[in-house]
Short mmCIF file of C-alpha atoms and ligand atoms in Angstrom, two decimals:
data_model
loop_
_atom_site.label_atom_id
_atom_site.label_comp_id
_atom_site.label_asym_id
_atom_site.label_seq_id
_atom_site.Cartn_x
_atom_site.Cartn_y
_atom_site.Cartn_z
CA MET A 236 -24.42 0.32 2.39
CA ILE A 237 -20.94 -0.64 1.15
CA LYS A 238 -20.68 -4.34 0.23
CA LEU A 239 -17.37 -6.19 0.41
CA ASN A 240 -17.16 -6.17 -3.41
CA SER A 241 -18.48 -2.59 -3.94
CA LYS A 242 -16.30 -0.38 -6.13
CA ILE A 243 -14.72 2.21 -3.83
CA TYR A 244 -12.45 5.03 -4.97
CA VAL A 245 -10.17 6.65 -2.36
CA ALA A 246 -8.85 9.99 -3.64
CA GLY A 247 -5.69 11.08 -1.80
CA HIS A 248 -4.73 7.55 -0.72
CA THR A 249 -1.07 8.47 -0.06
CA GLY A 250 -1.89 11.15 2.52
CA LEU A 251 -2.44 11.01 6.27
CA VAL A 252 -6.22 10.53 6.12
CA GLY A 253 -6.48 8.74 2.75
CA SER A 254 -3.88 6.12 3.68
CA ALA A 255 -5.74 5.43 6.94
CA ILE A 256 -9.05 5.01 5.06
CA LEU A 257 -7.32 2.59 2.69
CA ARG A 258 -5.81 0.64 5.62
CA LYS A 259 -9.17 0.39 7.38
CA LEU A 260 -11.06 -0.63 4.24
CA ARG A 261 -8.54 -3.41 3.62
CA GLN A 262 -8.64 -4.51 7.26
CA LYS A 263 -12.44 -4.73 7.02
CA GLY A 264 -12.18 -6.96 3.94
CA TYR A 265 -13.31 -4.58 1.18
CA LYS A 266 -11.84 -6.00 -2.01
CA ASN A 267 -12.60 -3.62 -4.84
CA ILE A 268 -10.72 -0.46 -3.83
CA ILE A 269 -9.41 1.88 -6.50
CA THR A 270 -6.56 4.36 -6.12
CA ILE A 271 -4.47 6.33 -8.62
CA SER A 272 -1.30 8.34 -8.12
CA ARG A 273 -1.07 12.11 -8.66
CA LYS A 274 1.48 11.39 -11.40
CA LYS A 275 -1.12 9.46 -13.39
CA LEU A 276 -4.07 11.73 -12.53
CA ASN A 277 -3.64 15.29 -11.35
CA LEU A 278 -6.97 16.01 -9.70
CA LYS A 279 -6.74 19.66 -10.76
CA ASP A 280 -7.18 18.56 -14.39
CA GLN A 281 -10.93 18.67 -14.91
CA ASN A 282 -11.11 16.83 -18.25
CA LYS A 283 -8.97 13.98 -17.03
CA VAL A 284 -10.88 13.65 -13.74
CA PHE A 285 -14.26 13.58 -15.51
CA LYS A 286 -13.00 10.97 -18.01
CA TYR A 287 -11.41 8.86 -15.28
CA LEU A 288 -14.57 8.76 -13.14
CA LYS A 289 -16.74 7.94 -16.16
CA LYS A 290 -14.38 5.09 -16.98
CA ILE A 291 -14.03 3.53 -13.52
CA LYS A 292 -17.63 4.27 -12.38
CA PRO A 293 -17.12 3.86 -8.62
CA GLU A 294 -20.10 3.32 -6.32
CA PHE A 295 -18.52 5.10 -3.34
CA ILE A 296 -15.92 7.90 -3.21
CA PHE A 297 -13.87 9.13 -0.26
CA ILE A 298 -12.35 12.55 -1.03
CA ALA A 299 -9.21 12.79 1.12
CA ALA A 300 -7.22 14.58 -1.60
CA ALA A 301 -6.49 18.21 -0.82
CA LYS A 302 -3.71 20.73 -0.41
CA VAL A 303 -3.12 20.70 3.34
CA GLY A 304 -0.66 22.55 5.56
CA GLY A 305 -0.01 24.28 8.84
CA ILE A 306 -0.23 27.93 9.80
CA TYR A 307 2.94 28.99 7.93
CA SER A 308 2.04 27.57 4.53
CA ASN A 309 -1.64 28.51 4.89
CA SER A 310 -0.75 32.15 5.42
CA ASN A 311 2.06 32.32 2.82
CA TYR A 312 0.60 30.30 -0.05
CA LYS A 313 -3.04 31.39 0.04
CA ALA A 314 -3.42 31.34 -3.74
CA ASP A 315 -2.27 27.72 -3.96
CA PHE A 316 -4.55 26.73 -1.08
CA ILE A 317 -7.68 28.26 -2.58
CA TYR A 318 -6.98 27.25 -6.21
CA ASP A 319 -5.88 23.66 -5.57
CA ASN A 320 -8.65 22.85 -3.12
CA LEU A 321 -11.43 24.45 -5.15
CA SER A 322 -10.24 22.63 -8.29
CA ILE A 323 -9.79 19.20 -6.69
CA GLN A 324 -13.18 19.18 -4.98
CA LEU A 325 -15.03 20.78 -7.89
CA ASN A 326 -13.69 18.17 -10.30
CA LEU A 327 -14.32 15.23 -8.00
CA ILE A 328 -17.80 16.23 -6.82
CA GLN A 329 -19.14 17.24 -10.25
CA GLY A 330 -17.30 14.27 -11.84
CA ALA A 331 -18.91 11.94 -9.28
CA TYR A 332 -22.37 13.32 -10.05
CA MET A 333 -21.86 13.01 -13.83
CA SER A 334 -20.74 9.41 -13.41
CA GLY A 335 -23.80 8.47 -11.38
CA VAL A 336 -22.04 8.22 -8.00
CA GLN A 337 -24.70 8.42 -5.30
CA ASN A 338 -22.50 8.14 -2.18
CA LEU A 339 -19.52 10.32 -1.37
CA ILE A 340 -17.67 11.51 1.72
CA PHE A 341 -15.86 14.85 1.46
CA LEU A 342 -13.33 15.71 4.15
CA GLY A 343 -13.34 19.24 5.43
CA SER A 344 -11.67 20.72 8.45
CA SER A 345 -12.59 22.43 11.71
CA CYS A 346 -10.99 25.65 10.39
CA VAL A 347 -14.16 26.28 8.35
CA TYR A 348 -15.76 27.65 11.51
CA PRO A 349 -15.45 31.32 12.60
CA ARG A 350 -12.35 32.41 14.53
CA MET A 351 -14.28 33.52 17.63
CA CYS A 352 -16.86 30.75 17.45
CA LYS A 353 -18.99 29.77 20.45
CA GLN A 354 -17.55 26.58 22.00
CA PRO A 355 -18.00 23.69 21.60
CA ILE A 356 -18.54 24.36 17.90
CA LYS A 357 -21.80 23.01 16.49
CA GLU A 358 -22.32 22.36 12.78
CA LYS A 359 -24.95 25.11 12.68
CA TYR A 360 -22.32 27.77 13.55
CA LEU A 361 -20.88 27.52 10.02
CA LEU A 362 -20.85 31.00 8.41
CA SER A 363 -21.91 32.69 11.65
CA GLY A 364 -18.81 34.95 11.90
CA LYS A 365 -15.42 35.99 10.50
CA LEU A 366 -12.81 33.35 9.69
CA GLU A 367 -9.26 33.13 11.10
CA LYS A 368 -7.12 35.28 8.76
CA THR A 369 -4.16 32.87 8.59
CA ASN A 370 -6.18 30.11 6.89
CA ASP A 371 -9.18 31.89 5.40
CA ALA A 372 -8.31 30.92 1.78
CA TYR A 373 -8.25 27.23 2.72
CA ALA A 374 -11.41 27.56 4.82
CA ILE A 375 -13.34 29.34 2.03
CA ALA A 376 -12.41 26.54 -0.39
CA LYS A 377 -13.59 23.92 2.11
CA ILE A 378 -16.84 25.82 2.77
CA ALA A 379 -17.45 25.83 -1.00
CA GLY A 380 -16.99 22.03 -0.94
CA ILE A 381 -19.54 21.71 1.88
CA LYS A 382 -22.02 23.89 -0.02
CA MET A 383 -21.45 21.85 -3.18
CA CYS A 384 -22.33 18.62 -1.38
CA GLU A 385 -25.40 20.20 0.25
CA SER A 386 -26.55 21.71 -3.05
CA TYR A 387 -26.17 18.46 -5.00
CA ASN A 388 -28.12 16.63 -2.29
CA ILE A 389 -30.93 19.19 -2.51
CA GLN A 390 -31.06 19.44 -6.30
CA TYR A 391 -30.10 15.92 -7.37
CA GLY A 392 -31.02 13.81 -4.32
CA THR A 393 -27.45 12.52 -3.89
CA ASN A 394 -25.99 11.30 -0.60
CA TYR A 395 -22.84 13.46 -0.40
CA ARG A 396 -21.67 14.01 3.18
CA CYS A 397 -18.99 16.27 4.63
CA LEU A 398 -17.08 15.16 7.69
CA MET A 399 -15.31 17.95 9.60
CA PRO A 400 -12.44 16.42 11.54
CA THR A 401 -10.52 18.26 14.19
CA ASN A 402 -6.65 18.34 14.07
CA THR A 403 -5.60 14.88 12.99
CA PHE A 404 -2.33 12.97 13.51
CA GLY A 405 -0.96 9.51 12.80
CA PRO A 406 1.23 7.53 10.37
CA ASN A 407 2.00 9.26 7.03
CA ASP A 408 1.71 12.75 8.51
CA ASN A 409 3.63 15.69 7.10
CA TYR A 410 6.73 16.61 9.18
CA ASN A 411 8.06 19.35 6.91
CA ASP A 412 9.45 22.17 9.08
CA LEU A 413 7.47 24.95 7.37
CA ASN A 414 4.47 23.00 6.23
CA SER A 415 3.28 20.78 9.05
CA HIS A 416 0.46 21.11 11.58
CA PHE A 417 1.30 21.83 15.21
CA PHE A 418 0.99 18.24 16.44
CA PRO A 419 3.40 16.47 14.02
CA ALA A 420 5.68 19.54 14.36
CA LEU A 421 5.76 18.96 18.14
CA ILE A 422 6.52 15.25 17.69
CA LYS A 423 9.44 16.13 15.40
CA LYS A 424 10.76 18.84 17.76
CA VAL A 425 10.68 16.43 20.70
CA HIS A 426 12.49 13.82 18.61
CA GLN A 427 15.22 16.35 17.77
CA ILE A 428 15.56 17.31 21.44
CA ASN A 429 16.06 13.63 22.16
CA ILE A 430 18.71 12.91 19.53
CA LYS A 431 20.58 16.21 19.84
CA LYS A 432 20.41 16.15 23.67
CA LEU A 433 18.88 19.64 23.81
CA SER A 434 17.37 21.09 26.97
CA ASN A 435 14.72 23.50 25.59
CA LEU A 436 11.58 23.10 23.52
CA THR A 437 10.49 26.30 21.74
CA LEU A 438 6.82 26.59 20.83
CA TRP A 439 5.34 28.88 18.18
CA GLY A 440 3.23 31.57 19.89
CA ASN A 441 2.40 31.70 23.59
CA GLY A 442 1.34 28.03 23.95
CA LYS A 443 -2.07 29.06 25.32
CA SER A 444 -4.23 28.35 22.26
CA ARG A 445 -6.39 25.33 22.88
CA ARG A 446 -6.73 22.52 20.38
CA GLU A 447 -8.51 19.20 20.08
CA VAL A 448 -6.62 16.37 18.36
CA ILE A 449 -7.73 13.00 17.04
CA PHE A 450 -5.88 9.90 15.90
CA VAL A 451 -6.27 9.26 12.16
CA ASP A 452 -7.63 5.72 12.62
CA ASP A 453 -10.67 7.27 14.30
CA ILE A 454 -11.18 9.53 11.28
CA ALA A 455 -10.95 6.53 8.93
CA GLU A 456 -13.49 4.62 11.07
CA ALA A 457 -15.79 7.66 11.00
CA CYS A 458 -15.56 7.90 7.19
CA ILE A 459 -16.58 4.26 6.73
CA PHE A 460 -19.21 4.46 9.49
CA PHE A 461 -20.93 7.49 7.92
CA MET A 462 -20.64 6.11 4.38
CA ASN A 463 -22.77 3.24 5.69
CA LYS A 464 -25.24 5.43 7.56
CA LYS A 465 -28.21 7.45 6.35
CA THR A 466 -28.13 10.91 7.91
CA LYS A 467 -30.44 13.87 7.54
CA GLU A 468 -27.56 16.34 7.85
CA SER A 469 -24.79 16.58 5.26
CA LEU A 470 -22.25 18.21 7.62
CA ILE A 471 -20.98 16.24 10.64
CA ASN A 472 -18.18 17.14 13.08
CA ILE A 473 -15.67 14.44 13.98
CA GLY A 474 -13.61 14.90 17.14
CA THR A 475 -13.02 13.62 20.65
CA GLY A 476 -14.89 16.34 22.55
CA LYS A 477 -11.78 17.18 24.63
CA ASP A 478 -9.13 19.86 24.17
CA PHE A 479 -5.81 20.92 25.75
CA SER A 480 -3.50 23.91 25.35
CA ILE A 481 -0.53 23.63 22.97
CA LYS A 482 1.72 23.81 26.08
CA GLN A 483 -0.11 20.83 27.63
CA TYR A 484 0.30 18.83 24.40
CA ALA A 485 4.02 19.67 24.44
CA GLN A 486 4.23 18.34 28.01
CA ILE A 487 2.30 15.17 27.13
CA ILE A 488 4.46 14.46 24.04
CA LEU A 489 7.67 15.11 26.03
CA LYS A 490 6.54 12.74 28.79
CA THR A 491 5.50 10.06 26.28
CA ILE A 492 8.55 10.13 24.00
CA ILE A 493 11.32 11.14 26.42
CA PRO A 494 10.12 10.42 29.95
CA ASN A 495 12.46 11.28 32.86
CA LYS A 496 14.04 14.27 31.08
CA ASN A 497 13.56 17.79 32.32
CA ILE A 498 13.00 19.95 29.25
CA LYS A 499 12.24 23.67 29.57
CA ILE A 500 9.42 24.99 27.38
CA LYS A 501 10.06 28.39 25.73
CA TYR A 502 7.83 30.53 23.49
CA ASP A 503 8.57 32.25 20.18
CA LEU A 504 6.16 35.18 20.44
CA SER A 505 7.07 36.43 16.95
CA LYS A 506 5.05 33.51 15.58
CA PRO A 507 1.22 33.57 15.36
CA ASN A 508 -1.05 31.85 17.89
CA GLY A 509 -3.87 31.09 15.45
CA THR A 510 -7.49 30.71 16.59
CA PRO A 511 -7.61 30.85 20.44
CA ARG A 512 -9.81 27.78 20.84
CA LYS A 513 -11.24 25.10 18.56
CA LEU A 514 -13.31 22.44 20.26
CA LEU A 515 -15.90 20.66 18.17
CA SER A 516 -19.29 19.65 19.45
CA ILE A 517 -19.56 15.95 18.62
CA SER A 518 -23.15 15.51 19.75
CA LEU A 519 -24.44 14.96 16.21
CA ALA A 520 -21.92 12.19 15.43
CA LYS A 521 -22.70 10.63 18.82
CA LYS A 522 -26.44 10.77 18.10
CA TYR A 523 -25.77 8.53 15.08
CA GLY A 524 -23.74 6.14 17.23
CA TRP A 525 -20.17 7.16 16.39
CA GLN A 526 -17.49 7.91 18.99
CA ALA A 527 -13.67 8.19 18.91
CA LYS A 528 -11.68 5.39 20.54
CA MET A 529 -8.29 7.19 20.67
CA LYS A 530 -6.00 6.76 23.67
CA LEU A 531 -3.72 9.80 23.41
CA LYS A 532 -0.43 8.39 24.75
CA GLU A 533 -0.73 5.09 22.83
CA SER A 534 -1.58 6.97 19.64
CA ILE A 535 1.43 9.28 20.09
CA LEU A 536 3.74 6.29 20.58
CA PHE A 537 2.29 4.49 17.54
CA THR A 538 2.74 7.64 15.45
CA TYR A 539 6.27 8.19 16.74
CA LYS A 540 7.23 4.62 15.80
CA SER A 541 5.99 5.17 12.24
CA PHE A 542 7.86 8.51 12.14
CA LEU A 543 11.10 6.71 13.13
CA LYS A 544 10.55 4.01 10.47
CA LYS A 545 10.21 6.64 7.72
CA LYS A 546 13.43 8.46 8.65
N1 NAP B 843 -4.27 16.69 8.72
C1 NAP B 843 -5.21 17.20 9.48
O1 NAP B 843 -4.98 17.58 10.64
C2 NAP B 843 -6.62 17.32 8.99
C3 NAP B 843 -7.55 17.77 9.88
C4 NAP B 843 -8.84 17.92 9.46
C5 NAP B 843 -9.18 17.62 8.17
N2 NAP B 843 -8.27 17.18 7.30
C6 NAP B 843 -8.72 16.96 5.94
O2 NAP B 843 -8.48 15.66 5.46
C7 NAP B 843 -8.15 15.70 4.09
C8 NAP B 843 -6.82 15.02 3.87
O3 NAP B 843 -5.84 15.65 4.66
P1 NAP B 843 -4.41 14.97 4.93
O4 NAP B 843 -3.91 15.55 6.18
O5 NAP B 843 -4.53 13.50 4.76
O6 NAP B 843 -3.56 15.58 3.72
P2 NAP B 843 -2.18 15.03 3.11
O7 NAP B 843 -1.54 14.08 4.04
O8 NAP B 843 -1.42 16.23 2.67
O9 NAP B 843 -2.66 14.20 1.83
C9 NAP B 843 -3.21 14.85 0.73
C10 NAP B 843 -3.47 13.85 -0.34
O10 NAP B 843 -4.01 14.54 -1.48
C11 NAP B 843 -3.24 14.22 -2.63
N3 NAP B 843 -3.24 15.36 -3.55
C12 NAP B 843 -3.03 16.67 -3.27
N4 NAP B 843 -3.09 17.41 -4.40
C13 NAP B 843 -3.34 16.54 -5.41
C14 NAP B 843 -3.51 16.70 -6.82
N5 NAP B 843 -3.45 17.90 -7.40
N6 NAP B 843 -3.74 15.60 -7.56
C15 NAP B 843 -3.81 14.37 -6.99
N7 NAP B 843 -3.66 14.16 -5.67
C16 NAP B 843 -3.43 15.24 -4.89
C17 NAP B 843 -1.85 13.93 -2.09
O11 NAP B 843 -1.12 13.21 -3.05
P3 NAP B 843 0.50 13.19 -3.07
O12 NAP B 843 0.90 12.11 -2.14
O13 NAP B 843 0.83 12.92 -4.47
O14 NAP B 843 0.95 14.54 -2.59
C18 NAP B 843 -2.20 13.12 -0.85
O15 NAP B 843 -2.53 11.81 -1.20
C19 NAP B 843 -8.14 17.18 3.68
O16 NAP B 843 -9.34 17.50 3.09
C20 NAP B 843 -8.02 17.90 5.00
O17 NAP B 843 -8.66 19.15 4.97
C21 NAP B 843 -6.98 17.00 7.67
#
């Protein structure tokens, strides 16, 4: 159980998920939170990470540091995705163990599950089929992280858990044109339609792929909730249990950000569609008493306001 003065290290505190964990921890009154910039500690540097963890000796670690990107960067920079993610998690998980850290949350992603997975996706479907080609390097790295946590729990009796969130959005997301996930990319496209007075929205692919999205505050709540909970399983899905097509999300974001405008949706079929459907089964998380609170339209508006502030 985390106490208000427990020493908590948040790795990746500047990112979408890490910054939300930091915000939530502060809101809840936790006082002894440690963060360090990439400039001061590159998490790919094993020696430095081991030394740092031995020096600060945290009691709890949230691993939200990773190389993350959308379909374009995942398929074009596979070497970076597999090397960076394997290094970061290897250094932090082994470093945590060597420093006596008993409790750790590692963030994975729903793309660890097979491309043609039975839906909704249960935790036990991991490694039951072939991965989606566009992000297999990233997924393999994340699966290695899951197996590391499981193996350390079995061999060393640690309490290292892996949360598998579905597509996440919120403040501090990445809006880079080539690098972002579909949801922030849609928010940015709709914004540009608004300011440039355009009349079409072009989607990558045919718009039919189905996705589940979750607001990042729910992910942060889940991280703290499961850090404070004993669970038998080390892998737990985090989602809302509902999905829509990319086209439906485009319509919802258009209606929320620029209501009363008639925008035509077009499709760029030269771009990949990705996995046809990704809906997580959230029955395990629910069994332990966790559930998302997200209200989609409110969360989109909140995110859009923070996007405008950062411009
Ligand atoms: N975004 C999603 O939709 C989503 C969905 C499911 C799961 N997740 C998981 O959640 C975790 C965090 O994702 P995110 O979306 O929050 O990513 P993000 O916004 O890109 O943030 C990544 C964080 O990691 C840090 N980082 C990356 N490489 C580093 C290095 N070599 N040394 C030190 N710090 C480094 C970044 O620091 P800088 O600020 O210095 O770059 C940043 O703080 C990932 O494990 C991801 O798989 C994300």
